[in-house]
PDB file of C-alpha atoms and ligand atoms in Angstrom:
ATOM      1  CA  MET A   1       0.000   0.000   0.000  1.00  0.00           C
ATOM      2  CA  LEU A   2       1.062   3.564  -0.664  1.00  0.00           C
ATOM      3  CA  ASN A   3       0.336   5.838   2.295  1.00  0.00           C
ATOM      4  CA  ILE A   4       1.357   9.445   1.729  1.00  0.00           C
ATOM      5  CA  ILE A   5       1.288  12.359   4.144  1.00  0.00           C
ATOM      6  CA  LEU A   6       1.050  15.593   2.159  1.00  0.00           C
ATOM      7  CA  PHE A   7       2.470  18.144   4.528  1.00  0.00           C
ATOM      8  CA  GLY A   8       3.056  21.881   4.572  1.00  0.00           C
ATOM      9  CA  PRO A   9       1.836  25.206   5.923  1.00  0.00           C
ATOM     10  CA  PRO A  10      -1.600  26.690   5.134  1.00  0.00           C
ATOM     11  CA  GLY A  11      -1.740  27.563   1.434  1.00  0.00           C
ATOM     12  CA  SER A  12       1.269  25.435   0.440  1.00  0.00           C
ATOM     13  CA  GLY A  13      -0.803  23.471  -2.101  1.00  0.00           C
ATOM     14  CA  LYS A  14      -1.715  20.286  -0.210  1.00  0.00           C
ATOM     15  CA  GLY A  15      -5.291  20.224  -1.505  1.00  0.00           C
ATOM     16  CA  THR A  16      -4.250  21.222  -5.029  1.00  0.00           C
ATOM     17  CA  GLN A  17      -1.557  18.543  -5.346  1.00  0.00           C
ATOM     18  CA  SER A  18      -3.753  15.899  -3.685  1.00  0.00           C
ATOM     19  CA  GLU A  19      -6.116  15.997  -6.667  1.00  0.00           C
ATOM     20  CA  SER A  20      -3.466  14.757  -9.137  1.00  0.00           C
ATOM     21  CA  ILE A  21      -2.051  12.184  -6.716  1.00  0.00           C
ATOM     22  CA  ILE A  22      -5.517  10.698  -6.083  1.00  0.00           C
ATOM     23  CA  ALA A  23      -6.254  10.520  -9.809  1.00  0.00           C
ATOM     24  CA  ASP A  24      -2.938   8.851 -10.733  1.00  0.00           C
ATOM     25  CA  TYR A  25      -2.458   6.496  -7.787  1.00  0.00           C
ATOM     26  CA  GLN A  26      -6.112   5.771  -6.831  1.00  0.00           C
ATOM     27  CA  LEU A  27      -5.578   6.628  -3.180  1.00  0.00           C
ATOM     28  CA  VAL A  28      -8.306   7.499  -0.700  1.00  0.00           C
ATOM     29  CA  HIS A  29      -8.079  11.196   0.189  1.00  0.00           C
ATOM     30  CA  LEU A  30      -8.391  11.962   3.901  1.00  0.00           C
ATOM     31  CA  SER A  31      -8.397  15.716   4.512  1.00  0.00           C
ATOM     32  CA  THR A  32      -9.244  16.649   8.099  1.00  0.00           C
ATOM     33  CA  GLY A  33      -9.932  20.229   6.933  1.00  0.00           C
ATOM     34  CA  ASP A  34     -12.516  18.986   4.385  1.00  0.00           C
ATOM     35  CA  ILE A  35     -14.109  16.628   6.924  1.00  0.00           C
ATOM     36  CA  LEU A  36     -14.382  19.468   9.464  1.00  0.00           C
ATOM     37  CA  ARG A  37     -15.803  21.899   6.854  1.00  0.00           C
ATOM     38  CA  ASP A  38     -18.415  19.266   5.975  1.00  0.00           C
ATOM     39  CA  GLU A  39     -19.411  19.090   9.662  1.00  0.00           C
ATOM     40  CA  VAL A  40     -19.581  22.917   9.745  1.00  0.00           C
ATOM     41  CA  SER A  41     -21.783  23.080   6.629  1.00  0.00           C
ATOM     42  CA  ARG A  42     -24.187  20.509   8.128  1.00  0.00           C
ATOM     43  CA  ALA A  43     -24.185  22.436  11.440  1.00  0.00           C
ATOM     44  CA  THR A  44     -23.584  19.268  13.466  1.00  0.00           C
ATOM     45  CA  PRO A  45     -22.644  19.748  17.156  1.00  0.00           C
ATOM     46  CA  LEU A  46     -19.019  19.020  16.210  1.00  0.00           C
ATOM     47  CA  GLY A  47     -19.229  21.450  13.290  1.00  0.00           C
ATOM     48  CA  ILE A  48     -20.622  24.259  15.448  1.00  0.00           C
ATOM     49  CA  GLU A  49     -17.807  23.784  17.982  1.00  0.00           C
ATOM     50  CA  ALA A  50     -15.106  23.354  15.301  1.00  0.00           C
ATOM     51  CA  LYS A  51     -16.139  26.499  13.382  1.00  0.00           C
ATOM     52  CA  LYS A  52     -15.255  28.743  16.335  1.00  0.00           C
ATOM     53  CA  ILE A  53     -11.794  27.188  16.565  1.00  0.00           C
ATOM     54  CA  MET A  54     -11.172  27.193  12.792  1.00  0.00           C
ATOM     55  CA  ASP A  55     -12.244  30.829  12.449  1.00  0.00           C
ATOM     56  CA  GLN A  56      -9.625  31.736  15.061  1.00  0.00           C
ATOM     57  CA  GLY A  57      -6.969  29.835  13.100  1.00  0.00           C
ATOM     58  CA  GLN A  58      -6.345  27.410  15.928  1.00  0.00           C
ATOM     59  CA  LEU A  59      -6.138  23.644  15.871  1.00  0.00           C
ATOM     60  CA  VAL A  60      -9.109  21.455  16.725  1.00  0.00           C
ATOM     61  CA  SER A  61      -8.303  19.007  19.560  1.00  0.00           C
ATOM     62  CA  ASP A  62      -6.152  15.956  18.824  1.00  0.00           C
ATOM     63  CA  GLU A  63      -8.829  13.682  20.293  1.00  0.00           C
ATOM     64  CA  ILE A  64     -11.464  14.871  17.803  1.00  0.00           C
ATOM     65  CA  VAL A  65      -9.337  14.677  14.647  1.00  0.00           C
ATOM     66  CA  ILE A  66      -7.759  11.329  15.582  1.00  0.00           C
ATOM     67  CA  GLY A  67     -11.291   9.936  16.112  1.00  0.00           C
ATOM     68  CA  MET A  68     -12.331  11.252  12.677  1.00  0.00           C
ATOM     69  CA  ILE A  69      -9.336   9.640  10.945  1.00  0.00           C
ATOM     70  CA  LYS A  70      -9.870   6.352  12.762  1.00  0.00           C
ATOM     71  CA  SER A  71     -13.442   6.053  11.552  1.00  0.00           C
ATOM     72  CA  LYS A  72     -12.472   7.015   7.958  1.00  0.00           C
ATOM     73  CA  LEU A  73      -9.701   4.378   7.912  1.00  0.00           C
ATOM     74  CA  ASN A  74     -12.231   1.773   9.029  1.00  0.00           C
ATOM     75  CA  GLU A  75     -14.689   2.881   6.314  1.00  0.00           C
ATOM     76  CA  HIS A  76     -12.033   2.260   3.620  1.00  0.00           C
ATOM     77  CA  ALA A  77     -10.569  -1.058   4.738  1.00  0.00           C
ATOM     78  CA  ASN A  78      -9.986  -2.195   1.122  1.00  0.00           C
ATOM     79  CA  ALA A  79      -8.222   0.957  -0.100  1.00  0.00           C
ATOM     80  CA  LYS A  80      -5.052   0.781  -2.224  1.00  0.00           C
ATOM     81  CA  GLY A  81      -3.580   3.407   0.052  1.00  0.00           C
ATOM     82  CA  PHE A  82      -4.280   6.767   1.622  1.00  0.00           C
ATOM     83  CA  ILE A  83      -3.286  10.356   1.177  1.00  0.00           C
ATOM     84  CA  PHE A  84      -3.365  12.292   4.421  1.00  0.00           C
ATOM     85  CA  ASP A  85      -3.883  16.013   3.775  1.00  0.00           C
ATOM     86  CA  GLY A  86      -3.696  18.350   6.781  1.00  0.00           C
ATOM     87  CA  PHE A  87      -3.174  15.433   9.172  1.00  0.00           C
ATOM     88  CA  PRO A  88      -1.141  14.770  11.288  1.00  0.00           C
ATOM     89  CA  ARG A  89      -0.715  18.323  12.561  1.00  0.00           C
ATOM     90  CA  THR A  90       0.836  17.606  15.960  1.00  0.00           C
ATOM     91  CA  VAL A  91       3.349  15.007  17.115  1.00  0.00           C
ATOM     92  CA  ALA A  92       0.564  13.413  19.215  1.00  0.00           C
ATOM     93  CA  GLN A  93      -1.508  13.023  16.013  1.00  0.00           C
ATOM     94  CA  ALA A  94       1.519  11.494  14.232  1.00  0.00           C
ATOM     95  CA  GLU A  95       2.040   8.973  17.023  1.00  0.00           C
ATOM     96  CA  ALA A  96      -1.658   8.065  16.957  1.00  0.00           C
ATOM     97  CA  LEU A  97      -1.568   7.689  13.160  1.00  0.00           C
ATOM     98  CA  ASP A  98       1.459   5.388  13.311  1.00  0.00           C
ATOM     99  CA  LYS A  99      -0.412   3.199  15.821  1.00  0.00           C
ATOM    100  CA  LEU A 100      -3.539   3.080  13.645  1.00  0.00           C
ATOM    101  CA  MET A 101      -1.466   2.157  10.579  1.00  0.00           C
ATOM    102  CA  GLU A 102       0.334  -0.539  12.572  1.00  0.00           C
ATOM    103  CA  GLU A 103      -3.053  -2.057  13.399  1.00  0.00           C
ATOM    104  CA  LEU A 104      -3.792  -2.110   9.655  1.00  0.00           C
ATOM    105  CA  ASN A 105      -0.338  -3.642   8.957  1.00  0.00           C
ATOM    106  CA  THR A 106       0.522  -0.858   6.538  1.00  0.00           C
ATOM    107  CA  PRO A 107       2.979   1.880   7.549  1.00  0.00           C
ATOM    108  CA  ILE A 108       3.250   5.476   6.339  1.00  0.00           C
ATOM    109  CA  SER A 109       5.367   5.362   3.147  1.00  0.00           C
ATOM    110  CA  VAL A 110       6.518   8.971   2.988  1.00  0.00           C
ATOM    111  CA  LEU A 111       5.888  12.513   4.197  1.00  0.00           C
ATOM    112  CA  LEU A 112       6.096  14.981   1.308  1.00  0.00           C
ATOM    113  CA  SER A 113       6.767  18.446   2.690  1.00  0.00           C
ATOM    114  CA  LEU A 114       5.735  21.337   0.432  1.00  0.00           C
ATOM    115  CA  GLU A 115       7.985  24.324   1.140  1.00  0.00           C
ATOM    116  CA  VAL A 116       6.643  27.806   0.340  1.00  0.00           C
ATOM    117  CA  PRO A 117       7.811  31.155   1.808  1.00  0.00           C
ATOM    118  CA  GLU A 118       5.428  32.882   4.216  1.00  0.00           C
ATOM    119  CA  GLU A 119       4.800  35.934   1.996  1.00  0.00           C
ATOM    120  CA  GLU A 120       3.589  33.733  -0.850  1.00  0.00           C
ATOM    121  CA  LEU A 121       1.356  31.715   1.510  1.00  0.00           C
ATOM    122  CA  LYS A 122      -0.340  34.925   2.650  1.00  0.00           C
ATOM    123  CA  GLU A 123      -0.805  36.144  -0.930  1.00  0.00           C
ATOM    124  CA  ARG A 124      -2.329  32.837  -2.060  1.00  0.00           C
ATOM    125  CA  LEU A 125      -4.723  32.629   0.892  1.00  0.00           C
ATOM    126  CA  LEU A 126      -5.851  36.262   0.699  1.00  0.00           C
ATOM    127  CA  LYS A 127      -6.529  35.774  -3.013  1.00  0.00           C
ATOM    128  CA  ARG A 128      -8.538  32.616  -2.312  1.00  0.00           C
ATOM    129  CA  GLY A 129     -10.439  34.484   0.427  1.00  0.00           C
ATOM    130  CA  GLU A 130     -11.505  37.084  -2.138  1.00  0.00           C
ATOM    131  CA  ILE A 131     -12.511  34.489  -4.730  1.00  0.00           C
ATOM    132  CA  GLU A 132     -14.013  31.666  -2.641  1.00  0.00           C
ATOM    133  CA  GLY A 133     -14.889  33.407   0.625  1.00  0.00           C
ATOM    134  CA  ARG A 134     -13.428  30.762   2.974  1.00  0.00           C
ATOM    135  CA  THR A 135     -13.998  32.381   6.369  1.00  0.00           C
ATOM    136  CA  ASP A 136     -10.509  31.537   7.689  1.00  0.00           C
ATOM    137  CA  ASP A 137      -8.782  33.193   4.694  1.00  0.00           C
ATOM    138  CA  ASN A 138      -8.475  36.664   6.239  1.00  0.00           C
ATOM    139  CA  GLU A 139      -5.345  38.458   7.432  1.00  0.00           C
ATOM    140  CA  THR A 140      -5.736  37.862  11.206  1.00  0.00           C
ATOM    141  CA  THR A 141      -6.735  34.215  10.904  1.00  0.00           C
ATOM    142  CA  ILE A 142      -4.016  33.496   8.343  1.00  0.00           C
ATOM    143  CA  ARG A 143      -1.431  34.931  10.777  1.00  0.00           C
ATOM    144  CA  ASN A 144      -2.744  32.621  13.536  1.00  0.00           C
ATOM    145  CA  ARG A 145      -2.841  29.593  11.216  1.00  0.00           C
ATOM    146  CA  ILE A 146       0.794  30.123  10.254  1.00  0.00           C
ATOM    147  CA  LYS A 147       1.774  30.575  13.917  1.00  0.00           C
ATOM    148  CA  GLU A 148      -0.022  27.332  14.873  1.00  0.00           C
ATOM    149  CA  TYR A 149       1.817  25.612  12.020  1.00  0.00           C
ATOM    150  CA  LEU A 150       5.225  26.847  13.168  1.00  0.00           C
ATOM    151  CA  ASP A 151       4.576  26.089  16.859  1.00  0.00           C
ATOM    152  CA  LYS A 152       2.741  22.776  16.703  1.00  0.00           C
ATOM    153  CA  THR A 153       2.865  21.263  13.215  1.00  0.00           C
ATOM    154  CA  GLN A 154       6.412  21.763  11.948  1.00  0.00           C
ATOM    155  CA  PRO A 155       7.820  19.251  14.517  1.00  0.00           C
ATOM    156  CA  VAL A 156       5.836  16.516  12.713  1.00  0.00           C
ATOM    157  CA  ALA A 157       8.345  16.752   9.808  1.00  0.00           C
ATOM    158  CA  GLY A 158      11.189  16.006  12.256  1.00  0.00           C
ATOM    159  CA  TYR A 159       9.218  13.091  13.688  1.00  0.00           C
ATOM    160  CA  TYR A 160       9.069  11.437  10.236  1.00  0.00           C
ATOM    161  CA  GLU A 161      12.615  12.544   9.313  1.00  0.00           C
ATOM    162  CA  ALA A 162      13.788  10.413  12.246  1.00  0.00           C
ATOM    163  CA  GLN A 163      12.109   7.467  10.449  1.00  0.00           C
ATOM    164  CA  ASN A 164      13.848   8.429   7.134  1.00  0.00           C
ATOM    165  CA  LYS A 165      10.456   9.232   5.596  1.00  0.00           C
ATOM    166  CA  LEU A 166      10.795  12.977   4.956  1.00  0.00           C
ATOM    167  CA  GLN A 167      11.061  14.246   1.358  1.00  0.00           C
ATOM    168  CA  ILE A 168      11.193  17.978   0.666  1.00  0.00           C
ATOM    169  CA  ILE A 169       9.266  19.389  -2.318  1.00  0.00           C
ATOM    170  CA  ASP A 170       9.797  22.946  -3.574  1.00  0.00           C
ATOM    171  CA  GLY A 171       6.202  24.216  -3.492  1.00  0.00           C
ATOM    172  CA  VAL A 172       6.812  27.410  -5.488  1.00  0.00           C
ATOM    173  CA  GLY A 173       6.159  27.555  -9.230  1.00  0.00           C
ATOM    174  CA  ALA A 174       3.794  25.989 -11.729  1.00  0.00           C
ATOM    175  CA  ILE A 175       1.379  23.424 -10.251  1.00  0.00           C
ATOM    176  CA  ASP A 176       2.339  20.726 -12.795  1.00  0.00           C
ATOM    177  CA  GLU A 177       6.074  21.231 -12.193  1.00  0.00           C
ATOM    178  CA  ILE A 178       5.546  20.781  -8.469  1.00  0.00           C
ATOM    179  CA  TYR A 179       3.540  17.651  -9.236  1.00  0.00           C
ATOM    180  CA  GLN A 180       6.461  16.271 -11.299  1.00  0.00           C
ATOM    181  CA  GLN A 181       8.678  16.532  -8.203  1.00  0.00           C
ATOM    182  CA  ILE A 182       6.022  14.641  -6.246  1.00  0.00           C
ATOM    183  CA  GLN A 183       5.875  11.890  -8.876  1.00  0.00           C
ATOM    184  CA  LYS A 184       9.675  11.536  -8.734  1.00  0.00           C
ATOM    185  CA  ALA A 185       9.598  11.311  -4.940  1.00  0.00           C
ATOM    186  CA  ILE A 186       6.910   8.595  -5.097  1.00  0.00           C
ATOM    187  CA  ALA A 187       8.807   6.693  -7.798  1.00  0.00           C
ATOM    188  CA  SER A 188      11.909   6.674  -5.591  1.00  0.00           C
ATOM    189  CA  LEU A 189      10.140   4.797  -2.769  1.00  0.00           C
TER     190      LEU A 189
HETATM  191  P1  AP5 B   1      -7.099  22.817   6.317  1.00  0.00           P
HETATM  192  O1  AP5 B   1      -8.301  22.755   5.488  1.00  0.00           O
HETATM  193  O2  AP5 B   1      -6.218  21.630   6.406  1.00  0.00           O
HETATM  194  O3  AP5 B   1      -6.326  24.126   5.871  1.00  0.00           O
HETATM  195  P2  AP5 B   1      -4.788  24.491   5.727  1.00  0.00           P
HETATM  196  O4  AP5 B   1      -3.775  23.531   6.214  1.00  0.00           O
HETATM  197  O5  AP5 B   1      -4.747  25.847   6.313  1.00  0.00           O
HETATM  198  O6  AP5 B   1      -4.608  24.344   4.243  1.00  0.00           O
HETATM  199  P3  AP5 B   1      -5.298  25.076   3.045  1.00  0.00           P
HETATM  200  O7  AP5 B   1      -6.462  24.273   2.563  1.00  0.00           O
HETATM  201  O8  AP5 B   1      -5.565  26.512   3.326  1.00  0.00           O
HETATM  202  O9  AP5 B   1      -4.080  25.046   2.051  1.00  0.00           O
HETATM  203  P4  AP5 B   1      -3.446  23.888   1.186  1.00  0.00           P
HETATM  204  O10 AP5 B   1      -2.053  23.618   1.621  1.00  0.00           O
HETATM  205  O11 AP5 B   1      -4.370  22.709   1.053  1.00  0.00           O
HETATM  206  O12 AP5 B   1      -3.350  24.678  -0.174  1.00  0.00           O
HETATM  207  P5  AP5 B   1      -4.373  24.697  -1.406  1.00  0.00           P
HETATM  208  O13 AP5 B   1      -4.052  23.601  -2.335  1.00  0.00           O
HETATM  209  O14 AP5 B   1      -5.763  24.789  -0.880  1.00  0.00           O
HETATM  210  O15 AP5 B   1      -7.475  23.200   7.828  1.00  0.00           O
HETATM  211  C1  AP5 B   1      -8.374  24.245   8.138  1.00  0.00           C
HETATM  212  C2  AP5 B   1      -8.569  24.303   9.650  1.00  0.00           C
HETATM  213  O16 AP5 B   1      -9.180  23.087  10.108  1.00  0.00           O
HETATM  214  C3  AP5 B   1      -7.291  24.439  10.490  1.00  0.00           C
HETATM  215  O17 AP5 B   1      -6.881  25.780  10.627  1.00  0.00           O
HETATM  216  C4  AP5 B   1      -7.732  23.819  11.818  1.00  0.00           C
HETATM  217  O18 AP5 B   1      -8.511  24.718  12.555  1.00  0.00           O
HETATM  218  C5  AP5 B   1      -8.639  22.687  11.372  1.00  0.00           C
HETATM  219  N1  AP5 B   1      -7.896  21.414  11.177  1.00  0.00           N
HETATM  220  C6  AP5 B   1      -7.735  20.748  10.003  1.00  0.00           C
HETATM  221  N2  AP5 B   1      -7.001  19.634  10.195  1.00  0.00           N
HETATM  222  C7  AP5 B   1      -6.685  19.597  11.518  1.00  0.00           C
HETATM  223  C8  AP5 B   1      -5.922  18.711  12.303  1.00  0.00           C
HETATM  224  N3  AP5 B   1      -5.326  17.616  11.768  1.00  0.00           N
HETATM  225  N4  AP5 B   1      -5.782  18.987  13.625  1.00  0.00           N
HETATM  226  C9  AP5 B   1      -6.376  20.071  14.175  1.00  0.00           C
HETATM  227  N5  AP5 B   1      -7.107  20.970  13.471  1.00  0.00           N
HETATM  228  C10 AP5 B   1      -7.264  20.735  12.152  1.00  0.00           C
HETATM  229  O19 AP5 B   1      -3.904  26.058  -2.083  1.00  0.00           O
HETATM  230  C11 AP5 B   1      -4.155  27.297  -1.477  1.00  0.00           C
HETATM  231  C12 AP5 B   1      -4.401  28.334  -2.596  1.00  0.00           C
HETATM  232  O20 AP5 B   1      -3.196  28.480  -3.354  1.00  0.00           O
HETATM  233  C13 AP5 B   1      -5.492  27.903  -3.588  1.00  0.00           C
HETATM  234  O21 AP5 B   1      -6.228  29.018  -3.968  1.00  0.00           O
HETATM  235  C14 AP5 B   1      -4.689  27.331  -4.769  1.00  0.00           C
HETATM  236  O22 AP5 B   1      -5.379  27.458  -5.978  1.00  0.00           O
HETATM  237  C15 AP5 B   1      -3.431  28.155  -4.726  1.00  0.00           C
HETATM  238  N6  AP5 B   1      -2.248  27.423  -5.200  1.00  0.00           N
HETATM  239  C16 AP5 B   1      -1.935  26.114  -4.997  1.00  0.00           C
HETATM  240  N7  AP5 B   1      -0.757  25.810  -5.564  1.00  0.00           N
HETATM  241  C17 AP5 B   1      -0.293  26.939  -6.127  1.00  0.00           C
HETATM  242  C18 AP5 B   1       0.893  27.268  -6.856  1.00  0.00           C
HETATM  243  N8  AP5 B   1       1.823  26.347  -7.132  1.00  0.00           N
HETATM  244  N9  AP5 B   1       1.061  28.544  -7.265  1.00  0.00           N
HETATM  245  C19 AP5 B   1       0.110  29.498  -6.994  1.00  0.00           C
HETATM  246  N10 AP5 B   1      -1.043  29.265  -6.326  1.00  0.00           N
HETATM  247  C20 AP5 B   1      -1.235  27.971  -5.883  1.00  0.00           C
END
């Protein structure tokens, strides 16, 4: 099985690059951001609680997102592999994911880390805010999201580097050129 973590700060292109990976490798896409936004749009109790946290640019609790991933993994027991987008976002989430994958007898294959400078992240997200109206794409929330990433999420790359699973991808430039780097990284596994 091919189990990819697509990693990087807000606006680095995780969602964008996931689309091509899913199409070419037939992986099941697990995006905790998408799952949470679905809960928000259906105004479930979890969605109502999560919206407040997401609109502040903070992270939803580990317990909640780990529970969401666990149930999605169980739903897709026959998958060819998974692409994790926006998860894990803390070392505790990474440890929980490794345990879940161990139970399924299929480890994480690689963490692909999309690297994009902060100025470009802000530009991309502000532009998307204007076009799509995502409520967390505003200046204050973007600043908080990037801070949460630096404080709590970046250490996840080191956690997988210690397992020799980290591959760096230059996330600046044309979308298809970035995807070519991703294909090369996957081919090298
Ligand atoms: P989530 O939905 O995961 O948001 P994010 O990490 O902030 O990521 P984005 O979706 O903003 O960016 P992306 O890297 O996917 O880039 P994209 O391809 O969209 O999380 C939202 C919130 O949910 C979190 O803040 C948190 O509250 C909560 N949450 C989610 N997961 C959680 C977890 N595990 N634990 C706790 N809380 C969690 O691209 C961005 C824009 O750039 C697009 O407009 C795109 O068209 C454009 N773009 C992409 N590539 C390029 C390129 N090469 N050049 C120019 N523009 C580009």
